[in-house]
Tab-separated table of C-alpha atoms in Angstrom:
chain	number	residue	atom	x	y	z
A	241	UNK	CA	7.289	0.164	35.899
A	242	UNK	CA	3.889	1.235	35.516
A	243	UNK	CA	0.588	-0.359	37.027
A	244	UNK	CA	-2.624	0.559	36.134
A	245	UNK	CA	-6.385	-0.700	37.558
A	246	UNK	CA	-8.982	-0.935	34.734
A	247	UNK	CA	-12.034	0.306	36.857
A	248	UNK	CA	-15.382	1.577	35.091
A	249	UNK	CA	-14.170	1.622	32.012
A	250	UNK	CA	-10.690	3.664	32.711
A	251	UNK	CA	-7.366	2.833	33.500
A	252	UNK	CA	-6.040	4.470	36.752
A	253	UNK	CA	-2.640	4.423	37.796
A	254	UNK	CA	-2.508	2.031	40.687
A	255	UNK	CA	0.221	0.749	42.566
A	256	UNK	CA	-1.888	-1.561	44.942
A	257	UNK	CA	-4.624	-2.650	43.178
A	258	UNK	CA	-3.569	-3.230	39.432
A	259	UNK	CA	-4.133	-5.733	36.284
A	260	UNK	CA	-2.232	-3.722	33.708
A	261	UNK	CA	1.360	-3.362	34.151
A	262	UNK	CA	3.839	-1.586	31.587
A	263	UNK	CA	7.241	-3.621	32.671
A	264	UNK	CA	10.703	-2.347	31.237
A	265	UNK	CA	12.010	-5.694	30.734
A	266	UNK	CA	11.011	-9.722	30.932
A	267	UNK	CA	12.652	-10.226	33.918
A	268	UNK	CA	9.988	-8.071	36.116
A	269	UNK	CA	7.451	-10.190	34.303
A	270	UNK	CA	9.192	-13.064	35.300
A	271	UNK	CA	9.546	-11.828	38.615
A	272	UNK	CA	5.733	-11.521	38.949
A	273	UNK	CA	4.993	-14.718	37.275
A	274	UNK	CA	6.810	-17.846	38.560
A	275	UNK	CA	5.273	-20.352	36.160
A	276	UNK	CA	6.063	-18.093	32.996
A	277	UNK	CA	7.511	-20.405	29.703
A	278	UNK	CA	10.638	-19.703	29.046
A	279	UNK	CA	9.945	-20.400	25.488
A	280	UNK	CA	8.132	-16.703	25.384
A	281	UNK	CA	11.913	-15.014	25.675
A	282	UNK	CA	11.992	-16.066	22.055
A	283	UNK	CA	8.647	-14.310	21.242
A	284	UNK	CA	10.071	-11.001	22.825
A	285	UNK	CA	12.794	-9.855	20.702
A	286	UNK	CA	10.773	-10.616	17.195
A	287	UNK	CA	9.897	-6.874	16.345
A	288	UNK	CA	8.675	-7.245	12.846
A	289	UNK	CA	6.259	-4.645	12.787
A	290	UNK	CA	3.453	-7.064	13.134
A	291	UNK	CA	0.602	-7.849	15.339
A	292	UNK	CA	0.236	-11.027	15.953
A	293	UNK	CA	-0.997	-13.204	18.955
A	294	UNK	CA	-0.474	-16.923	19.983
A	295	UNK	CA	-1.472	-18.939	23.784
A	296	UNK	CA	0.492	-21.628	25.532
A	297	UNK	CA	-2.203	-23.216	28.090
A	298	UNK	CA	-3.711	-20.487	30.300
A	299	UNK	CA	-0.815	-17.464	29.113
A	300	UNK	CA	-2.141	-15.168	25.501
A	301	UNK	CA	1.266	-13.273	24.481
A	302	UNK	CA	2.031	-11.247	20.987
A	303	UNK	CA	2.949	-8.317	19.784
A	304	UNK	CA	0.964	-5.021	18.866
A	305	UNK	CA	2.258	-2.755	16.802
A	306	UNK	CA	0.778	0.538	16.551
A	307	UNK	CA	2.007	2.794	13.566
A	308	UNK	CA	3.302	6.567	13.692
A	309	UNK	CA	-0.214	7.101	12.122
A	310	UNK	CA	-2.048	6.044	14.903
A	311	UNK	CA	0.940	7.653	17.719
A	312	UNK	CA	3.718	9.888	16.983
A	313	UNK	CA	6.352	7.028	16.469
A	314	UNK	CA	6.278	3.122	15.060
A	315	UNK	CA	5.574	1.323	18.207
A	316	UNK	CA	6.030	-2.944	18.924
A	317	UNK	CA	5.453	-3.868	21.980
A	318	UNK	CA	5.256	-7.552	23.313
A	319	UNK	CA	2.028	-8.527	25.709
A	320	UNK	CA	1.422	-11.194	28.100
A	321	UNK	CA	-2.288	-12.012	29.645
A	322	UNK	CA	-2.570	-13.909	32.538
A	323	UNK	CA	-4.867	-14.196	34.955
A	324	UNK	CA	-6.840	-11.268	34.075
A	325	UNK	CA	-3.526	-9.605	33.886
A	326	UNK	CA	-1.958	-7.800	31.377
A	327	UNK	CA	1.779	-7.318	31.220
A	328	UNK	CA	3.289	-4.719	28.374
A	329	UNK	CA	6.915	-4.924	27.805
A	330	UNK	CA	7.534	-1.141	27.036
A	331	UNK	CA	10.622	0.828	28.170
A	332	UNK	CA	9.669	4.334	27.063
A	333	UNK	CA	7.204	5.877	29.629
A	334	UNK	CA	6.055	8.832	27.378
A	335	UNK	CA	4.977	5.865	25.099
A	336	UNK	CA	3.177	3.963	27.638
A	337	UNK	CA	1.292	6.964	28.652
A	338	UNK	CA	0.194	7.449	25.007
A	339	UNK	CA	-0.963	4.396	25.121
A	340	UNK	CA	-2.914	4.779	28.102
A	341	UNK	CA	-4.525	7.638	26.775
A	342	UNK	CA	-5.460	6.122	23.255
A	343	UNK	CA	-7.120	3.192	25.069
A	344	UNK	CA	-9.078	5.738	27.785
A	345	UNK	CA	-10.372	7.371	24.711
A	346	UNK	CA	-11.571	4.183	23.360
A	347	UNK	CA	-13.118	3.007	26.357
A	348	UNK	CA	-15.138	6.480	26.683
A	349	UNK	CA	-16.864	4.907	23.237
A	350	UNK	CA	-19.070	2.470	25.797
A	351	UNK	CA	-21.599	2.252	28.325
A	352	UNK	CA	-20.982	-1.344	29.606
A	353	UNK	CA	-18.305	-1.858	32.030
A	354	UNK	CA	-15.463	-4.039	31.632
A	355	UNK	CA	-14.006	-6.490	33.714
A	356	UNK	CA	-11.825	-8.916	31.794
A	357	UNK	CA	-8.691	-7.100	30.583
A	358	UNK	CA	-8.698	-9.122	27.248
A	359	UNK	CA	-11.026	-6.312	26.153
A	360	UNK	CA	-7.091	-3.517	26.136
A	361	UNK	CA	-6.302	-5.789	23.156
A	362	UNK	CA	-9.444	-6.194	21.741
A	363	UNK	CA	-9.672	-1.783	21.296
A	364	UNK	CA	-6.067	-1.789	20.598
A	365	UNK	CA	-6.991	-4.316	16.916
A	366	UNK	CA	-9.795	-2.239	16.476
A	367	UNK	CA	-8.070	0.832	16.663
A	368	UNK	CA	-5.332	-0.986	14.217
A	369	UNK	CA	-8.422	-1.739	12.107
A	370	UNK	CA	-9.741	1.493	11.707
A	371	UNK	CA	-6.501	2.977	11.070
A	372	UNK	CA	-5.841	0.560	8.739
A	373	UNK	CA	-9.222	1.437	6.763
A	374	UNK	CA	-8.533	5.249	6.763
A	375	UNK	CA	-5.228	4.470	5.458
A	376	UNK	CA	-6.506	2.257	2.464
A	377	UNK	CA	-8.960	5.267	1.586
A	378	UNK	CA	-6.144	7.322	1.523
A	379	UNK	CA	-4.153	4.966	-1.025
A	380	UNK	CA	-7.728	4.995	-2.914
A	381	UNK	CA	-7.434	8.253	-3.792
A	382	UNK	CA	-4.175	8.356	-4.945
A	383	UNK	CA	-4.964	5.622	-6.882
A	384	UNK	CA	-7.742	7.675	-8.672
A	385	UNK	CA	-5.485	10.593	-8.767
A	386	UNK	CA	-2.871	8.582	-10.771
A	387	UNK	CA	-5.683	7.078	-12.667
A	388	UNK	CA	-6.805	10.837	-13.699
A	389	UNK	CA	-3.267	11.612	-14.353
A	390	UNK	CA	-3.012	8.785	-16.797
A	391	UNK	CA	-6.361	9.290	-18.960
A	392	UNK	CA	-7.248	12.790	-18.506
A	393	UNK	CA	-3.506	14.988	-18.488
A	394	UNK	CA	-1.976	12.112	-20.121
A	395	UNK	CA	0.744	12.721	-18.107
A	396	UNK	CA	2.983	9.235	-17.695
A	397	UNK	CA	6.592	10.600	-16.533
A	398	UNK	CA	7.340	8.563	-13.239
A	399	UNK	CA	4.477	6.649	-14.121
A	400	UNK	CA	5.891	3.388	-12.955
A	401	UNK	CA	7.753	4.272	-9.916
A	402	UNK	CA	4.501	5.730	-8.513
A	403	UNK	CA	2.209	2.892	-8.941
A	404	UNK	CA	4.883	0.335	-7.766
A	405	UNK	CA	4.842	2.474	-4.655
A	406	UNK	CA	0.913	2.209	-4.461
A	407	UNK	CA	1.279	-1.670	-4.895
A	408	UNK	CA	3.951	-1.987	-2.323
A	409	UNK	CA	2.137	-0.264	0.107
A	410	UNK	CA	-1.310	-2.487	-0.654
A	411	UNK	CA	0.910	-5.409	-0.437
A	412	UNK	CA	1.678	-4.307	2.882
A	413	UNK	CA	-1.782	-3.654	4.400
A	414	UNK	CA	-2.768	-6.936	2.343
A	415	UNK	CA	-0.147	-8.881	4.947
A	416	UNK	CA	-0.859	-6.945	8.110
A	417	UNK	CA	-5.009	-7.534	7.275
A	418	UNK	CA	-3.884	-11.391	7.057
A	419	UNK	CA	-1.741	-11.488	10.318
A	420	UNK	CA	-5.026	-9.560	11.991
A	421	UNK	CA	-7.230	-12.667	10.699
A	422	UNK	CA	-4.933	-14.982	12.137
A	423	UNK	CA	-5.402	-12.932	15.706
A	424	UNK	CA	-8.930	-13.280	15.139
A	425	UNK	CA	-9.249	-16.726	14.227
A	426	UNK	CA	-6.751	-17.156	17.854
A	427	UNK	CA	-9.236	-15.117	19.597
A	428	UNK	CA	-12.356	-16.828	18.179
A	429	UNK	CA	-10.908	-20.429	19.401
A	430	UNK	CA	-11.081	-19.089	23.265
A	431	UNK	CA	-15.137	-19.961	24.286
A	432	UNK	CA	-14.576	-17.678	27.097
A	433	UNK	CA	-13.421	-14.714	25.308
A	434	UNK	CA	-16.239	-14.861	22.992
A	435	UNK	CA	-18.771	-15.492	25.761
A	436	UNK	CA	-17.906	-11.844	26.721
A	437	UNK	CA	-16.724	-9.773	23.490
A	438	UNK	CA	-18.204	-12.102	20.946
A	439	UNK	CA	-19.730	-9.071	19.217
A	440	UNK	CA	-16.975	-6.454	19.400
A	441	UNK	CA	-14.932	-9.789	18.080
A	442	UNK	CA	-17.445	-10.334	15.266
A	443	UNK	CA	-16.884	-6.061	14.401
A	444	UNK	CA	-13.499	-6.058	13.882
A	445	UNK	CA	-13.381	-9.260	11.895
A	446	UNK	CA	-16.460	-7.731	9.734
A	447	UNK	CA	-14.448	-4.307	9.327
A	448	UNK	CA	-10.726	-6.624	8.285
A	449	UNK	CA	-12.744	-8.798	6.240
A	450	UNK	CA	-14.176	-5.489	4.189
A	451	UNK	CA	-10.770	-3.873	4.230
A	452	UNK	CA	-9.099	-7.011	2.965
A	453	UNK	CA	-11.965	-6.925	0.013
A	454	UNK	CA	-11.132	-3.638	-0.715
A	455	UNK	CA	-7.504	-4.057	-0.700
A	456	UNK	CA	-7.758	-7.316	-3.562
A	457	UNK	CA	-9.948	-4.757	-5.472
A	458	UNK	CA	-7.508	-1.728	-5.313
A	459	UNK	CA	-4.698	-4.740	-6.288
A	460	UNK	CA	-7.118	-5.226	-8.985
A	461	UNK	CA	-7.467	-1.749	-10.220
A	462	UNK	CA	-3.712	-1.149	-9.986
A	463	UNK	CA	-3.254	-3.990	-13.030
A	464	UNK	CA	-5.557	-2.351	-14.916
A	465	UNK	CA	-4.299	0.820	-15.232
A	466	UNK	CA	-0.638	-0.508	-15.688
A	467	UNK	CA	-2.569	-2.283	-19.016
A	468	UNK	CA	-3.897	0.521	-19.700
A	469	UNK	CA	-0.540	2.671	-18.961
A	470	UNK	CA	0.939	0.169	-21.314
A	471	UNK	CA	-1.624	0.779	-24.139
A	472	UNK	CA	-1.040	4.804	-23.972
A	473	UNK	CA	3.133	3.992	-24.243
A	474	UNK	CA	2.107	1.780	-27.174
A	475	UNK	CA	-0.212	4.363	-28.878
A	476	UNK	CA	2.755	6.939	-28.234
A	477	UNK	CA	5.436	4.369	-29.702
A	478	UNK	CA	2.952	4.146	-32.503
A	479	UNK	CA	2.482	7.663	-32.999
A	480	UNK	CA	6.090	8.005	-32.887
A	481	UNK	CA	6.420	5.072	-36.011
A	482	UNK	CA	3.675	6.767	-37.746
A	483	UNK	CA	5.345	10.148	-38.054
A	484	UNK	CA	9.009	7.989	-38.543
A	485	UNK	CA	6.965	6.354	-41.750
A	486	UNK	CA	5.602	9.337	-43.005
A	487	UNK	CA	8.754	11.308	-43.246
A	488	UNK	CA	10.718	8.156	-45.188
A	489	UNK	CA	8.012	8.669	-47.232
A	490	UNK	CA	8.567	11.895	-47.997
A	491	UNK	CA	12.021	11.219	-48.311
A	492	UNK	CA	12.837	8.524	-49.800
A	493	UNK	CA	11.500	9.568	-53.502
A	494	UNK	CA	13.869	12.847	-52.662
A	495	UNK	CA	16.750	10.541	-51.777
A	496	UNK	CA	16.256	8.214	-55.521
A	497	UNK	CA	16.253	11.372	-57.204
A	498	UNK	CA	19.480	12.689	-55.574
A	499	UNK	CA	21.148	9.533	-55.992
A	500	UNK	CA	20.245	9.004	-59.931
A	501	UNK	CA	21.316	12.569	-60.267
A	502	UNK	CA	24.564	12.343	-57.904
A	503	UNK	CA	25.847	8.980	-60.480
A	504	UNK	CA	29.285	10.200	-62.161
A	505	UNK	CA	27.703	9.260	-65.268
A	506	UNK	CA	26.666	11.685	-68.482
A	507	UNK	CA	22.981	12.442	-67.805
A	508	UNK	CA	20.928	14.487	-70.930
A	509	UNK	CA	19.908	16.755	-69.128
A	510	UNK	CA	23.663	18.192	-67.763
A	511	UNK	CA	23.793	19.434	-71.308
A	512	UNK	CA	20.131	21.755	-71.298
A	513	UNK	CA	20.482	25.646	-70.355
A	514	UNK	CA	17.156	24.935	-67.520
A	515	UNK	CA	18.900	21.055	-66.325
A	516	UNK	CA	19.063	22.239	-62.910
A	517	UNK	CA	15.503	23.518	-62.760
A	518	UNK	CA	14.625	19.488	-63.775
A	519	UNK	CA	15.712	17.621	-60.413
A	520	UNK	CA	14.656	21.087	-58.344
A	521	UNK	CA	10.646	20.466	-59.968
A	522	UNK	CA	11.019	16.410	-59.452
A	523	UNK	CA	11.590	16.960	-55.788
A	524	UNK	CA	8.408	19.317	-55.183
A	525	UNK	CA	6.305	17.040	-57.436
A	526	UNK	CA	7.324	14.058	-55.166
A	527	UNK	CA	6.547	15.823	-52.182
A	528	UNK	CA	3.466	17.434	-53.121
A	529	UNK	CA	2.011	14.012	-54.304
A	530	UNK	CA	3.391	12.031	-51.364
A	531	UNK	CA	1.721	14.891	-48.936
A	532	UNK	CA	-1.484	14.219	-51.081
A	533	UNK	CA	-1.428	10.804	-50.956
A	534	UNK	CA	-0.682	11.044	-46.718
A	535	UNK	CA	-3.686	13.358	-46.824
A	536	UNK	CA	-6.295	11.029	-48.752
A	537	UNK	CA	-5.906	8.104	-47.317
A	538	UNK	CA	-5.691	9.953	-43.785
A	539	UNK	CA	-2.330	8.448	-42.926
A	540	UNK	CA	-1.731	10.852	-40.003
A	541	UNK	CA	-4.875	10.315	-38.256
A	542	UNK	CA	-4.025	6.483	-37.929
């Protein structure tokens, strides 16, 4: 078990004086807070990769998760506030001491001092948030990338795959942005929370509420270059029918001439010296007119 002592805007390791503790297990909690629900056992083993936050009188517990983007591994980790106390249930110390770190380097980002703990969650969402928003920018670009692909190299092997990939990933970030609303809305209900961190509160809503928008529009975008993915695979089929039609046409006059000459009937022109010659010139006179004919009226082109 770690403590810590959030003191001008750092946390210090602390074994005396402390309001941050990183517990290995619920039962220290409970150990250091009598009057704990046991209803919050339940909370503690849901690690759905989802940050989420919920109060039961004067206790705030949830779950951040932090993403191998943001440290080097997936983290959940269930929280407890109490008392301007904040209990972490996290059982790796290297982790915790990440941690630590990530939220030191936020705090460095102010001038005012901090006093009510609430404000280690508050930096963790926006951290969450911001990663969240350099993360969507990334998807962005791939999105334009596979957009250039498309309409520019015309280039549509794998096509599908990829952008189902791109829209699994938005509908991701699209439910994580939601379940960060919800923690909002939580926090926003909490007069004495606000009183303090209205505006940093008010930031990270304003940031989730643009990322969500941009999300819905990348959604958005996606369906419009499936359509338009779906148009080029049509012209192609198209092009493909085209070039099927032109050589029946070609063809099939060949084929009515072979087939009137192949009858096991006596045809006239068996009998001449030059008979052979007559089918032979009938078949380059049908193509030459057909391939005039495809020429005029610009058959290929269409």
């Amino acid at each position: 078990m770690k403590k810590y002592l959030l003191n001008n805007n750092e946390l210090l390791e602390n074994d005396i004086n402390y309001n941050i503790i990183f517990a290995k297990d619920l039962k220290s909690v409970f150990e250091m807070i009598n009057e704990l629900p046991i209803s919050l056992t339940n909370e503690v083993f849901i690690s759905d990769n989802q940050t989420r936050i919920d109060f039961y009188k004067d206790f705030f517990y949830g779950n951040i998760y932090l993403s191998k983007t943001i440290i080097d591994n997936d983290v959940n980790f269930f929280f407890i506030i109490h008392n301007n106390n904040i209990y972490f249930l996290n059982n790796d110390e290297t982790i915790s001491k990440k941690i630590v770190d990530l939220i030191n380097k936020e705090l460095d980002k102010y001038t005012t001092n901090f006093d009510n703990v609430f404000i280690i969650i508050l930096l963790l969402l926006n951290i969450i948030v911001n990663n969240n928003i350099n993360y969507v920018k990334k998807i962005q670009k791939k999105i334009d990338k596979l957009e250039n692909t498309l309409i520019v190299d015309k280039e549509i092997s794998g096509y599908n795959v990829k952008l189902l990939d791109i829209r699994k990933q938005l509908t991701k970030f699209r439910k994580e942005n939601d379940n960060i609303s919800n923690f909002i809305d939580i926090i926003e209900y909490q007069d004495n929370i606000v009183e303090l961190y209205g505006q940093i509160i008010k930031l990270i809503d304003h940031k989730n509420i643009r990322t969500n928008d941009n999300i819905k529009i990348m959604i958005e975008h996606t369906i419009q270059i499936k359509e338009v993915y779906q148009n080029q695979l049509d012209v192609s089929l198209n092009n493909t029918m085209n070039l099927f039609t032109i050589l029946s046409a070609i063809f099939l006059p060949l084929t009515l001439i072979t087939s009137w000459y192949g009858m096991n009937f006596i045809i006239p022109e068996f009998k001449y010296k030059y008979g052979y010659l007559i089918p032979i010139i009938l078949c380059l006179f049908s193509i030459v007119i057909t391939i005039f004919l495809i020429k005029k009226y610009k058959f290929l082109k269409k």
